[in-house]
Amino acid sequence: MPTPEISRRINDRIEELYERHLREGDDAVSYYESGRGYYGPELAAEERNRFAICLVSTDGEAYCVGDHETPFALQSISKVFAYGLALADHGRDHVLKHVGVEPSGEAFNSIVFDERNNRPYNPMLNAGALVASYLVRGADPVEKVERLLEILRGYAGNESLQVDYDTFEAEMSAADHNRATTYLMRSQGMVSGDVEEILAMYLKQCSVQVTCRDLAVMAATLANGCVNPITGERELPRRHVRDLLSVMHTCGMYDAAGQWVFDVGVPAKSGVSGGILAVIPGKMGIGVFSPGLDSHGNSVRGVRVCEEISERLGLHMFATEAEDAMIGAAPPG
Ligand code: GLU
């Protein structure tokens, strides 16, 4: 537990970080403008200016600034949790037969496959995420979605997480690309059954609404070996935690995953609604939300904030020194 003095210092640092990045503005192109979008109108300026940062430590202390109670759709960030559930349901060997762990270097929705192994490259790409959702166990589609919702609620420590059906309908009506991907995968024996059902499962998980605080608690749960630091509940068998974080580390940030590892160096996942969930194993989870996206589909402010936090706290997995610790003196060395 940090002392009140340390908590105050952390709060001050986050406030300062938030104010500065808010003022610096956002020269992002929105997802839609970037030419990679396929649904929804361009976000209104007010929406694009939303911005929140939350840190949650592995002992459950939360520090939040900005619009941290504003809900947004999880989108691609849900891929992490569906993959985790598939691992828990089937074990790593079975899941590996169906979806690989290789970065593809391609855009998130590209229709490319690991042809040698007849599987999508990784579960953070749409094709691989569709397969992971397809693998989630359940007697019927309702039970599958319910199981996934339960696990998301567990990671967030928030029983009220729900699918937002307006988002889901919008996604479903503009899902031809994902639909085509799923049909193609079915024709090649990567999935079987009803394509619309697989698609609906995947798009429901993308449409679950979270706040930035939820995101940071989910990240802290991952950082805490998948035991939620607030509820104390385990959300994933220990043996799969490493699998999940490894895939996030190499494939979590769309086709900028390499640049992210180079600059920030922690496992993370982003989504096109502007969220980034970053995990500092054993230490804390970071959630950032700001909808202006760069041309890869990553939140512009989110990337900058994570770069700065990583730099100042020396969080990069290969860092040997911290430039300026956010809570006081830099560590020795
Ligand atoms: N609903 C989106 C899709 O599958 C998720 C996009 C994302 O966040 O990358 O295409």
CSV table of C-alpha atoms and ligand atoms in Angstrom, one decimal:
chain,number,residue,atom,x,y,z
A,1,MET,CA,0.0,0.0,0.0
A,2,PRO,CA,1.5,3.4,-0.9
A,3,THR,CA,1.5,6.0,1.8
A,4,PRO,CA,-0.9,9.0,1.4
A,5,GLU,CA,2.1,11.1,0.4
A,6,ILE,CA,3.1,8.7,-2.4
A,7,SER,CA,-0.5,8.4,-3.6
A,8,ARG,CA,-0.7,12.2,-3.8
A,9,ARG,CA,2.6,12.4,-5.8
A,10,ILE,CA,1.4,9.7,-8.2
A,11,ASN,CA,-1.9,11.6,-8.7
A,12,ASP,CA,-0.1,14.9,-9.3
A,13,ARG,CA,2.2,13.3,-11.9
A,14,ILE,CA,-0.8,11.7,-13.7
A,15,GLU,CA,-2.7,15.0,-13.6
A,16,GLU,CA,0.3,16.8,-15.1
A,17,LEU,CA,0.7,14.1,-17.8
A,18,TYR,CA,-3.0,14.3,-18.7
A,19,GLU,CA,-3.1,18.1,-18.8
A,20,ARG,CA,0.0,18.3,-21.0
A,21,HIS,CA,-1.2,15.6,-23.5
A,22,LEU,CA,-4.6,17.2,-23.6
A,23,ARG,CA,-3.2,20.6,-24.4
A,24,GLU,CA,-0.8,19.2,-27.0
A,25,GLY,CA,-4.0,18.2,-28.8
A,26,ASP,CA,-4.5,15.5,-31.2
A,27,ASP,CA,-3.2,15.6,-34.7
A,28,ALA,CA,-4.7,12.1,-35.3
A,29,VAL,CA,-6.6,11.0,-38.2
A,30,SER,CA,-9.7,9.3,-37.1
A,31,TYR,CA,-10.1,5.7,-38.0
A,32,TYR,CA,-12.7,6.6,-40.6
A,33,GLU,CA,-10.5,9.3,-42.2
A,34,SER,CA,-7.5,7.0,-42.4
A,35,GLY,CA,-9.3,5.0,-45.1
A,36,ARG,CA,-9.2,1.9,-43.1
A,37,GLY,CA,-12.6,2.3,-41.5
A,38,TYR,CA,-15.7,0.7,-42.7
A,39,TYR,CA,-18.4,1.7,-40.3
A,40,GLY,CA,-19.9,4.7,-38.5
A,41,PRO,CA,-19.8,8.4,-39.2
A,42,GLU,CA,-16.8,10.4,-38.4
A,43,LEU,CA,-16.6,11.1,-34.7
A,44,ALA,CA,-17.7,14.5,-33.6
A,45,ALA,CA,-14.9,16.8,-32.4
A,46,GLU,CA,-16.2,16.6,-28.8
A,47,GLU,CA,-16.0,12.8,-28.9
A,48,ARG,CA,-12.6,12.7,-30.4
A,49,ASN,CA,-11.4,15.0,-27.6
A,50,ARG,CA,-12.3,12.5,-24.9
A,51,PHE,CA,-9.3,11.5,-23.0
A,52,ALA,CA,-8.6,9.4,-19.8
A,53,ILE,CA,-5.7,7.8,-18.2
A,54,CYS,CA,-5.9,5.2,-15.4
A,55,LEU,CA,-3.2,3.2,-13.6
A,56,VAL,CA,-4.1,0.4,-11.3
A,57,SER,CA,-1.4,-1.3,-9.3
A,58,THR,CA,-1.2,-5.0,-8.6
A,59,ASP,CA,-2.2,-4.3,-5.0
A,60,GLY,CA,-5.4,-2.6,-6.3
A,61,GLU,CA,-4.6,1.1,-5.9
A,62,ALA,CA,-6.3,3.1,-8.7
A,63,TYR,CA,-5.3,6.5,-10.1
A,64,CYS,CA,-7.6,8.0,-12.7
A,65,VAL,CA,-7.8,11.3,-14.6
A,66,GLY,CA,-10.0,12.7,-17.3
A,67,ASP,CA,-13.1,11.0,-18.8
A,68,HIS,CA,-12.5,7.7,-17.0
A,69,GLU,CA,-16.2,7.0,-16.4
A,70,THR,CA,-17.1,7.4,-20.1
A,71,PRO,CA,-18.0,4.1,-21.6
A,72,PHE,CA,-16.6,2.9,-25.0
A,73,ALA,CA,-16.6,-0.3,-26.9
A,74,LEU,CA,-13.8,-2.8,-26.2
A,75,GLN,CA,-13.4,-3.6,-29.8
A,76,SER,CA,-10.1,-5.4,-30.6
A,77,ILE,CA,-9.0,-5.4,-26.9
A,78,SER,CA,-11.6,-8.1,-26.4
A,79,LYS,CA,-9.4,-10.4,-28.5
A,80,VAL,CA,-7.1,-10.9,-25.6
A,81,PHE,CA,-9.8,-12.3,-23.3
A,82,ALA,CA,-11.5,-14.5,-25.9
A,83,TYR,CA,-8.1,-16.0,-26.7
A,84,GLY,CA,-7.5,-16.6,-22.9
A,85,LEU,CA,-10.9,-18.3,-22.6
A,86,ALA,CA,-10.1,-20.5,-25.6
A,87,LEU,CA,-6.8,-21.5,-24.0
A,88,ALA,CA,-8.5,-22.3,-20.7
A,89,ASP,CA,-11.2,-24.3,-22.5
A,90,HIS,CA,-9.0,-26.4,-24.7
A,91,GLY,CA,-5.3,-26.1,-23.6
A,92,ARG,CA,-2.5,-24.6,-25.5
A,93,ASP,CA,-1.7,-27.4,-27.9
A,94,HIS,CA,-5.2,-27.7,-29.2
A,95,VAL,CA,-5.6,-23.9,-29.6
A,96,LEU,CA,-2.2,-23.7,-31.4
A,97,LYS,CA,-3.4,-26.1,-34.0
A,98,HIS,CA,-6.2,-23.6,-34.8
A,99,VAL,CA,-4.4,-20.3,-34.5
A,100,GLY,CA,-0.7,-19.5,-34.5
A,101,VAL,CA,1.4,-17.0,-32.5
A,102,GLU,CA,3.4,-15.3,-35.3
A,103,PRO,CA,3.1,-11.6,-36.0
A,104,SER,CA,2.0,-11.1,-39.6
A,105,GLY,CA,3.1,-7.5,-40.1
A,106,GLU,CA,-0.2,-7.0,-41.8
A,107,ALA,CA,-3.2,-4.8,-41.0
A,108,PHE,CA,-5.6,-6.2,-38.4
A,109,ASN,CA,-8.3,-7.1,-40.9
A,110,SER,CA,-6.0,-8.5,-43.7
A,111,ILE,CA,-7.1,-11.8,-45.2
A,112,VAL,CA,-3.8,-13.6,-44.9
A,113,PHE,CA,-3.2,-17.1,-43.4
A,114,ASP,CA,-0.3,-19.2,-42.3
A,115,GLU,CA,-0.8,-21.6,-45.2
A,116,ARG,CA,1.9,-24.0,-44.1
A,117,ASN,CA,-0.2,-24.7,-41.0
A,118,ASN,CA,-3.7,-23.8,-42.4
A,119,ARG,CA,-4.5,-21.4,-39.6
A,120,PRO,CA,-4.6,-17.6,-39.0
A,121,TYR,CA,-1.2,-16.2,-38.0
A,122,ASN,CA,-2.3,-15.0,-34.5
A,123,PRO,CA,-5.3,-14.3,-32.4
A,124,MET,CA,-4.9,-10.5,-32.4
A,125,LEU,CA,-5.7,-10.3,-36.1
A,126,ASN,CA,-9.4,-10.5,-37.0
A,127,ALA,CA,-9.0,-13.9,-38.6
A,128,GLY,CA,-7.3,-15.4,-35.6
A,129,ALA,CA,-9.7,-13.6,-33.2
A,130,LEU,CA,-12.7,-15.1,-35.1
A,131,VAL,CA,-11.2,-18.5,-34.6
A,132,ALA,CA,-10.5,-17.9,-30.9
A,133,SER,CA,-14.2,-16.8,-30.4
A,134,TYR,CA,-15.3,-19.8,-32.4
A,135,LEU,CA,-13.3,-22.0,-30.0
A,136,VAL,CA,-14.9,-20.7,-26.8
A,137,ARG,CA,-17.1,-23.4,-25.3
A,138,GLY,CA,-20.8,-23.2,-24.8
A,139,ALA,CA,-23.9,-25.3,-25.4
A,140,ASP,CA,-25.3,-22.5,-27.7
A,141,PRO,CA,-24.4,-19.0,-28.9
A,142,VAL,CA,-26.1,-17.4,-25.9
A,143,GLU,CA,-24.0,-19.5,-23.4
A,144,LYS,CA,-20.8,-18.7,-25.3
A,145,VAL,CA,-21.4,-15.0,-25.1
A,146,GLU,CA,-22.5,-15.2,-21.5
A,147,ARG,CA,-19.3,-17.1,-20.6
A,148,LEU,CA,-17.2,-14.5,-22.3
A,149,LEU,CA,-19.1,-11.6,-20.6
A,150,GLU,CA,-18.5,-13.3,-17.3
A,151,ILE,CA,-14.8,-13.5,-17.9
A,152,LEU,CA,-14.7,-9.9,-19.0
A,153,ARG,CA,-16.6,-8.9,-15.8
A,154,GLY,CA,-14.2,-10.9,-13.7
A,155,TYR,CA,-11.1,-9.2,-15.2
A,156,ALA,CA,-12.7,-5.8,-14.8
A,157,GLY,CA,-14.2,-6.6,-11.3
A,158,ASN,CA,-17.3,-5.0,-12.7
A,159,GLU,CA,-20.5,-7.1,-12.8
A,160,SER,CA,-22.3,-4.5,-15.0
A,161,LEU,CA,-20.3,-5.0,-18.2
A,162,GLN,CA,-22.7,-5.6,-21.1
A,163,VAL,CA,-22.9,-5.8,-24.9
A,164,ASP,CA,-24.0,-2.5,-26.3
A,165,TYR,CA,-26.5,-3.6,-28.9
A,166,ASP,CA,-26.4,-0.3,-30.9
A,167,THR,CA,-22.7,-0.9,-31.5
A,168,PHE,CA,-23.3,-4.5,-32.2
A,169,GLU,CA,-26.0,-3.8,-34.8
A,170,ALA,CA,-23.8,-1.2,-36.5
A,171,GLU,CA,-20.9,-3.7,-36.6
A,172,MET,CA,-23.1,-6.5,-37.9
A,173,SER,CA,-24.5,-4.4,-40.7
A,174,ALA,CA,-21.0,-3.5,-41.9
A,175,ALA,CA,-19.2,-6.8,-41.4
A,176,ASP,CA,-18.7,-8.0,-44.9
A,177,HIS,CA,-15.0,-8.0,-44.6
A,178,ASN,CA,-15.1,-10.2,-41.4
A,179,ARG,CA,-17.9,-12.2,-43.0
A,180,ALA,CA,-15.8,-12.9,-46.1
A,181,THR,CA,-12.8,-13.8,-43.9
A,182,THR,CA,-14.9,-16.3,-41.9
A,183,TYR,CA,-16.4,-17.9,-45.1
A,184,LEU,CA,-12.9,-18.2,-46.5
A,185,MET,CA,-11.7,-19.9,-43.3
A,186,ARG,CA,-14.7,-22.2,-43.3
A,187,SER,CA,-13.9,-23.2,-46.9
A,188,GLN,CA,-10.4,-24.1,-45.8
A,189,GLY,CA,-11.5,-26.1,-42.8
A,190,MET,CA,-10.3,-23.6,-40.2
A,191,VAL,CA,-13.8,-23.2,-38.7
A,192,SER,CA,-17.0,-25.0,-39.2
A,193,GLY,CA,-20.7,-24.4,-38.6
A,194,ASP,CA,-22.7,-21.2,-39.0
A,195,VAL,CA,-20.7,-18.3,-40.2
A,196,GLU,CA,-23.2,-15.7,-38.9
A,197,GLU,CA,-23.1,-17.2,-35.5
A,198,ILE,CA,-19.3,-17.0,-35.4
A,199,LEU,CA,-19.4,-13.5,-36.6
A,200,ALA,CA,-22.1,-12.5,-34.1
A,201,MET,CA,-20.1,-13.9,-31.2
A,202,TYR,CA,-17.0,-12.0,-32.3
A,203,LEU,CA,-18.8,-8.7,-32.8
A,204,LYS,CA,-20.7,-9.0,-29.5
A,205,GLN,CA,-17.4,-9.3,-27.7
A,206,CYS,CA,-16.1,-6.2,-29.6
A,207,SER,CA,-19.3,-4.3,-28.5
A,208,VAL,CA,-18.9,-4.8,-24.8
A,209,GLN,CA,-18.8,-1.4,-23.1
A,210,VAL,CA,-16.0,-0.5,-20.6
A,211,THR,CA,-14.7,2.6,-19.0
A,212,CYS,CA,-11.0,3.5,-18.9
A,213,ARG,CA,-11.0,2.5,-15.3
A,214,ASP,CA,-12.4,-1.0,-16.2
A,215,LEU,CA,-9.6,-1.2,-18.8
A,216,ALA,CA,-6.9,-0.4,-16.2
A,217,VAL,CA,-8.3,-3.0,-13.8
A,218,MET,CA,-8.3,-5.6,-16.6
A,219,ALA,CA,-4.7,-4.7,-17.3
A,220,ALA,CA,-3.8,-4.9,-13.6
A,221,THR,CA,-5.4,-8.4,-13.5
A,222,LEU,CA,-3.2,-9.5,-16.3
A,223,ALA,CA,-0.2,-7.8,-14.6
A,224,ASN,CA,-1.1,-9.7,-11.4
A,225,GLY,CA,-0.9,-13.2,-13.1
A,226,CYS,CA,-4.6,-13.0,-13.9
A,227,VAL,CA,-5.8,-12.7,-10.3
A,228,ASN,CA,-7.9,-9.6,-10.1
A,229,PRO,CA,-6.2,-7.4,-7.5
A,230,ILE,CA,-9.5,-5.9,-6.3
A,231,THR,CA,-11.7,-9.0,-6.0
A,232,GLY,CA,-8.9,-11.5,-5.4
A,233,GLU,CA,-10.4,-13.9,-8.0
A,234,ARG,CA,-8.3,-15.9,-10.5
A,235,GLU,CA,-9.5,-15.3,-14.1
A,236,LEU,CA,-7.2,-17.6,-16.1
A,237,PRO,CA,-5.2,-20.7,-15.0
A,238,ARG,CA,-1.7,-19.6,-14.2
A,239,ARG,CA,-0.1,-21.7,-16.9
A,240,HIS,CA,-1.8,-19.6,-19.6
A,241,VAL,CA,-0.9,-16.2,-18.4
A,242,ARG,CA,2.5,-16.3,-20.1
A,243,ASP,CA,0.9,-17.4,-23.4
A,244,LEU,CA,-1.5,-14.5,-23.4
A,245,LEU,CA,1.1,-11.9,-22.5
A,246,SER,CA,3.5,-13.2,-25.1
A,247,VAL,CA,1.0,-12.9,-27.9
A,248,MET,CA,0.0,-9.4,-26.8
A,249,HIS,CA,3.7,-8.4,-26.7
A,250,THR,CA,4.4,-9.5,-30.3
A,251,CYS,CA,1.1,-8.9,-31.9
A,252,GLY,CA,-1.1,-6.6,-29.8
A,253,MET,CA,-0.6,-3.2,-31.5
A,254,TYR,CA,-1.8,-3.9,-35.1
A,255,ASP,CA,0.9,-3.5,-37.7
A,256,ALA,CA,2.8,-1.2,-35.4
A,257,ALA,CA,3.5,-4.0,-32.9
A,258,GLY,CA,7.2,-3.9,-33.6
A,259,GLN,CA,7.5,-0.1,-33.2
A,260,TRP,CA,5.5,-0.4,-30.0
A,261,VAL,CA,7.9,-3.0,-28.5
A,262,PHE,CA,10.8,-0.8,-29.6
A,263,ASP,CA,9.4,2.3,-28.0
A,264,VAL,CA,7.3,1.1,-25.1
A,265,GLY,CA,8.4,-2.5,-24.6
A,266,VAL,CA,5.4,-3.9,-22.6
A,267,PRO,CA,2.6,-6.2,-23.6
A,268,ALA,CA,-0.4,-4.3,-24.7
A,269,LYS,CA,-3.5,-4.3,-26.9
A,270,SER,CA,-5.4,-1.5,-28.6
A,271,GLY,CA,-8.8,-1.2,-30.1
A,272,VAL,CA,-10.3,1.1,-32.8
A,273,SER,CA,-12.5,2.9,-30.3
A,274,GLY,CA,-9.3,4.5,-28.9
A,275,GLY,CA,-8.5,2.3,-25.9
A,276,ILE,CA,-5.1,0.9,-25.1
A,277,LEU,CA,-4.6,-1.7,-22.3
A,278,ALA,CA,-0.9,-2.0,-21.3
A,279,VAL,CA,0.5,-4.5,-18.8
A,280,ILE,CA,3.5,-4.1,-16.6
A,281,PRO,CA,3.8,-7.6,-15.2
A,282,GLY,CA,4.0,-7.7,-11.4
A,283,LYS,CA,3.5,-4.0,-11.1
A,284,MET,CA,0.5,-2.4,-12.7
A,285,GLY,CA,-2.0,-2.1,-15.5
A,286,ILE,CA,-2.5,1.0,-17.6
A,287,GLY,CA,-5.7,2.0,-19.4
A,288,VAL,CA,-5.7,5.0,-21.8
A,289,PHE,CA,-8.7,6.1,-23.8
A,290,SER,CA,-8.6,8.8,-26.5
A,291,PRO,CA,-10.4,8.1,-29.8
A,292,GLY,CA,-8.1,9.9,-32.3
A,293,LEU,CA,-6.3,7.2,-34.1
A,294,ASP,CA,-3.1,7.0,-36.2
A,295,SER,CA,-2.9,5.3,-39.5
A,296,HIS,CA,-2.3,1.9,-37.8
A,297,GLY,CA,-5.5,2.2,-35.8
A,298,ASN,CA,-3.8,3.0,-32.5
A,299,SER,CA,-4.9,5.9,-30.2
A,300,VAL,CA,-2.4,8.8,-30.8
A,301,ARG,CA,-2.6,10.1,-27.3
A,302,GLY,CA,-2.7,6.6,-25.9
A,303,VAL,CA,0.6,5.7,-27.6
A,304,ARG,CA,2.3,8.9,-26.5
A,305,VAL,CA,1.2,8.6,-22.9
A,306,CYS,CA,2.3,5.0,-22.7
A,307,GLU,CA,5.7,5.9,-24.3
A,308,GLU,CA,6.2,8.6,-21.7
A,309,ILE,CA,5.1,6.5,-18.7
A,310,SER,CA,7.4,3.6,-19.9
A,311,GLU,CA,10.3,6.0,-20.4
A,312,ARG,CA,10.0,7.8,-17.1
A,313,LEU,CA,9.5,4.6,-15.0
A,314,GLY,CA,12.0,2.5,-17.0
A,315,LEU,CA,9.3,0.0,-17.8
A,316,HIS,CA,10.6,-1.2,-21.1
A,317,MET,CA,11.4,-4.9,-20.7
A,318,PHE,CA,14.9,-4.3,-21.8
A,319,ALA,CA,15.4,-1.0,-20.0
A,320,THR,CA,18.3,-0.7,-17.6
A,321,GLU,CA,17.5,2.6,-16.1
A,322,ALA,CA,14.6,4.9,-15.4
A,323,GLU,CA,14.9,8.5,-16.7
A,324,ASP,CA,12.7,10.0,-14.0
A,325,ALA,CA,10.6,7.9,-11.7
A,326,MET,CA,7.1,9.2,-11.5
A,327,ILE,CA,6.8,8.6,-7.8
A,328,GLY,CA,10.1,10.1,-6.7
A,329,ALA,CA,13.7,9.4,-7.0
A,330,ALA,CA,15.0,7.3,-9.9
A,331,PRO,CA,15.9,3.8,-8.9
A,332,PRO,CA,19.6,3.2,-8.2
A,333,GLY,CA,21.9,2.2,-11.1
B,1,GLU,N1,-15.1,-4.5,-34.7
B,1,GLU,C1,-13.8,-4.4,-35.3
B,1,GLU,C2,-13.6,-5.5,-36.4
B,1,GLU,O1,-13.5,-6.6,-36.3
B,1,GLU,C3,-12.7,-4.5,-34.3
B,1,GLU,C4,-11.7,-3.6,-34.8
B,1,GLU,C5,-10.6,-3.3,-33.9
B,1,GLU,O2,-10.7,-2.8,-32.8
B,1,GLU,O3,-9.5,-3.6,-34.4
B,1,GLU,O4,-13.3,-5.3,-37.4
